Coordinates of C-alpha atoms in Angstrom, one line a residue:
M18 CA 3.6 2.9 -12.4
I19 CA 2.8 3.7 -8.5
I20 CA 0.8 0.9 -6.7
A21 CA -0.2 1.5 -3.3
F22 CA -2.0 -0.4 -0.6
C23 CA -4.5 0.2 2.1
G24 CA -6.4 -2.4 4.3
H25 CA -7.8 -3.0 7.6
S26 CA -5.1 -3.7 10.3
E27 CA -7.2 -6.8 11.5
Y28 CA -6.8 -8.6 8.1
E29 CA -5.9 -12.3 8.0
R30 CA -4.1 -13.3 5.1
S31 CA -5.0 -16.3 2.9
P32 CA -3.4 -17.8 -0.1
E33 CA -6.5 -17.1 -2.1
D34 CA -6.0 -13.5 -1.3
E35 CA -2.2 -13.6 -2.2
A36 CA -3.0 -15.4 -5.6
K37 CA -5.7 -12.7 -6.4
V38 CA -3.3 -10.0 -5.9
L39 CA -0.4 -11.6 -7.6
N40 CA -2.6 -12.4 -10.6
L41 CA -3.8 -8.9 -10.6
L42 CA -0.4 -7.4 -10.8
E43 CA 0.7 -9.6 -13.6
E44 CA -2.4 -8.6 -15.6
R45 CA -2.2 -4.8 -14.9
V46 CA 1.5 -4.4 -15.0
K47 CA 2.4 -6.1 -18.2
G48 CA 6.2 -5.2 -18.5
K49 CA 5.7 -1.5 -17.0
S50 CA 8.4 -0.3 -14.3
V51 CA 6.5 -0.5 -10.8
E52 CA 7.1 1.1 -7.6
F53 CA 5.0 -0.3 -4.8
F54 CA 4.2 2.3 -2.0
L55 CA 4.0 0.5 1.3
G56 CA 3.0 1.1 4.9
E57 CA 4.3 -0.9 7.7
Y58 CA 1.7 -0.6 10.7
G59 CA -0.8 -3.4 10.4
N60 CA -1.6 -6.8 9.3
F61 CA -2.7 -5.8 5.6
D62 CA 0.6 -3.9 5.3
D63 CA 2.4 -7.1 5.9
F64 CA 0.5 -9.0 3.4
A65 CA 1.1 -6.1 0.8
Y66 CA 4.7 -6.3 1.6
N67 CA 4.8 -10.0 1.1
C68 CA 2.9 -9.7 -2.2
A69 CA 5.1 -6.8 -3.5
K70 CA 8.3 -8.9 -2.6
K71 CA 7.1 -12.0 -4.4
F72 CA 6.3 -9.9 -7.4
K73 CA 9.7 -8.3 -7.2
K74 CA 11.4 -11.9 -7.5
A75 CA 10.0 -12.2 -10.8
H76 CA 10.5 -8.7 -11.8
P77 CA 13.7 -7.4 -10.2
D78 CA 13.5 -3.8 -11.4
T79 CA 10.4 -3.4 -9.0
K80 CA 11.0 -1.1 -6.1
L81 CA 9.6 -1.6 -2.7
I82 CA 9.3 1.9 -1.3
F83 CA 8.2 2.4 2.5
V84 CA 6.4 5.7 2.5
T85 CA 7.1 6.7 6.4
P86 CA 4.6 9.1 8.0
Y87 CA 7.6 10.3 10.3
M88 CA 10.9 11.9 9.6
Y89 CA 12.7 8.7 10.6
A90 CA 12.9 5.1 9.7
K91 CA 13.9 2.2 12.0
E92 CA 16.9 0.0 11.1
Y93 CA 15.0 -3.0 10.1
Q94 CA 12.9 -0.8 7.7
K95 CA 16.2 0.2 6.0
N96 CA 16.9 -3.5 5.3
R97 CA 13.4 -4.4 4.2
F98 CA 12.8 -1.7 1.5
D99 CA 14.6 -0.4 -1.5
I100 CA 13.6 3.3 -0.8
I101 CA 12.5 5.0 2.5
L102 CA 10.4 8.0 1.5
Y103 CA 9.3 10.5 3.6
P104 CA 6.5 12.9 2.0
V105 CA 6.6 16.4 3.1
L106 CA 3.8 16.6 5.5
K107 CA 3.6 20.4 6.5
N108 CA 3.3 20.8 10.2
V109 CA 1.4 17.7 10.4
P110 CA 1.4 16.6 14.2
D111 CA 2.7 12.9 14.8
R112 CA -0.9 11.8 15.7
Y113 CA -2.1 12.8 12.3
A114 CA 0.8 11.8 10.2
I115 CA -0.6 8.5 9.1
P116 CA -3.8 9.8 7.7
Y117 CA -2.1 12.4 6.0
R118 CA 0.6 10.2 4.6
N119 CA -2.2 7.8 3.5
K120 CA -3.8 10.7 1.5
W121 CA -0.6 11.6 -0.2
M122 CA -0.1 7.9 -1.2
A123 CA -3.5 7.6 -2.6
E124 CA -2.8 10.8 -4.6
Q125 CA 0.4 9.6 -5.9
A126 CA -0.7 6.1 -7.0
D127 CA -2.0 4.8 -10.4
I128 CA -3.6 1.7 -8.7
V129 CA -4.7 1.2 -5.2
I130 CA -5.0 -2.4 -4.0
S131 CA -7.2 -2.2 -0.9
Y132 CA -8.9 -4.6 1.5
I133 CA -11.9 -2.8 2.6
T134 CA -15.0 -4.6 4.6
H135 CA -16.4 -1.7 6.5
A136 CA -16.9 2.1 6.1
Y137 CA -14.8 3.6 9.0
G138 CA -11.1 3.6 10.1
G139 CA -7.9 4.8 8.2
A140 CA -7.8 2.2 5.6
Y141 CA -11.6 3.3 4.6
A142 CA -10.5 6.9 4.6
M143 CA -7.6 6.2 2.1
Y144 CA -9.9 4.2 0.0
K145 CA -12.5 6.9 -0.1
H146 CA -9.9 9.6 -1.0
A147 CA -8.5 7.4 -3.8
R148 CA -12.1 7.1 -4.9
K149 CA -12.6 10.8 -4.9
K150 CA -9.4 11.3 -6.8
G151 CA -10.4 8.9 -9.4
K152 CA -8.0 6.3 -8.8
E153 CA -8.1 2.6 -10.1
I154 CA -9.1 0.7 -7.2
Y155 CA -9.3 -3.1 -6.4
N156 CA -10.7 -4.4 -3.3
V157 CA -9.2 -7.7 -2.2
A158 CA -12.3 -8.3 0.0
L159 CA -14.3 -8.7 -2.9
R160 CA -14.4 -12.2 -4.6
D161 CA -13.1 -11.1 -8.1
L162 CA -10.5 -8.4 -8.6
C163 CA -10.7 -7.8 -12.4

């Protein structure tokens, strides 16, 4: 099972949101092998990484995968993730690499966990693409995820 995350960069983490995500993961995963597709460029990405890392502590077969929009990864990223994955983004200029990577992540995911509060920006574009592709989506910004 592949779980991807997308959310606004100005997100402020809360213990309530973390509990919602971890409870959702326990409910939806139920013993399946999980790969978390994670970004690395905003506050929600940091929140998602921390939730995935906590989930991995209880489920060691879980993989934390940084899906990089660029052909390189920084040294600290190599130490944080189990896998660094570069999807082949044919002839995409660097300035468009993140939106193309986000669309690719949405297409691969079985579940998308989001934090969407407004209808603009990169996170919203990924959320909208995941909806178009019929993905199972949970928005942390809503009161109840299930």
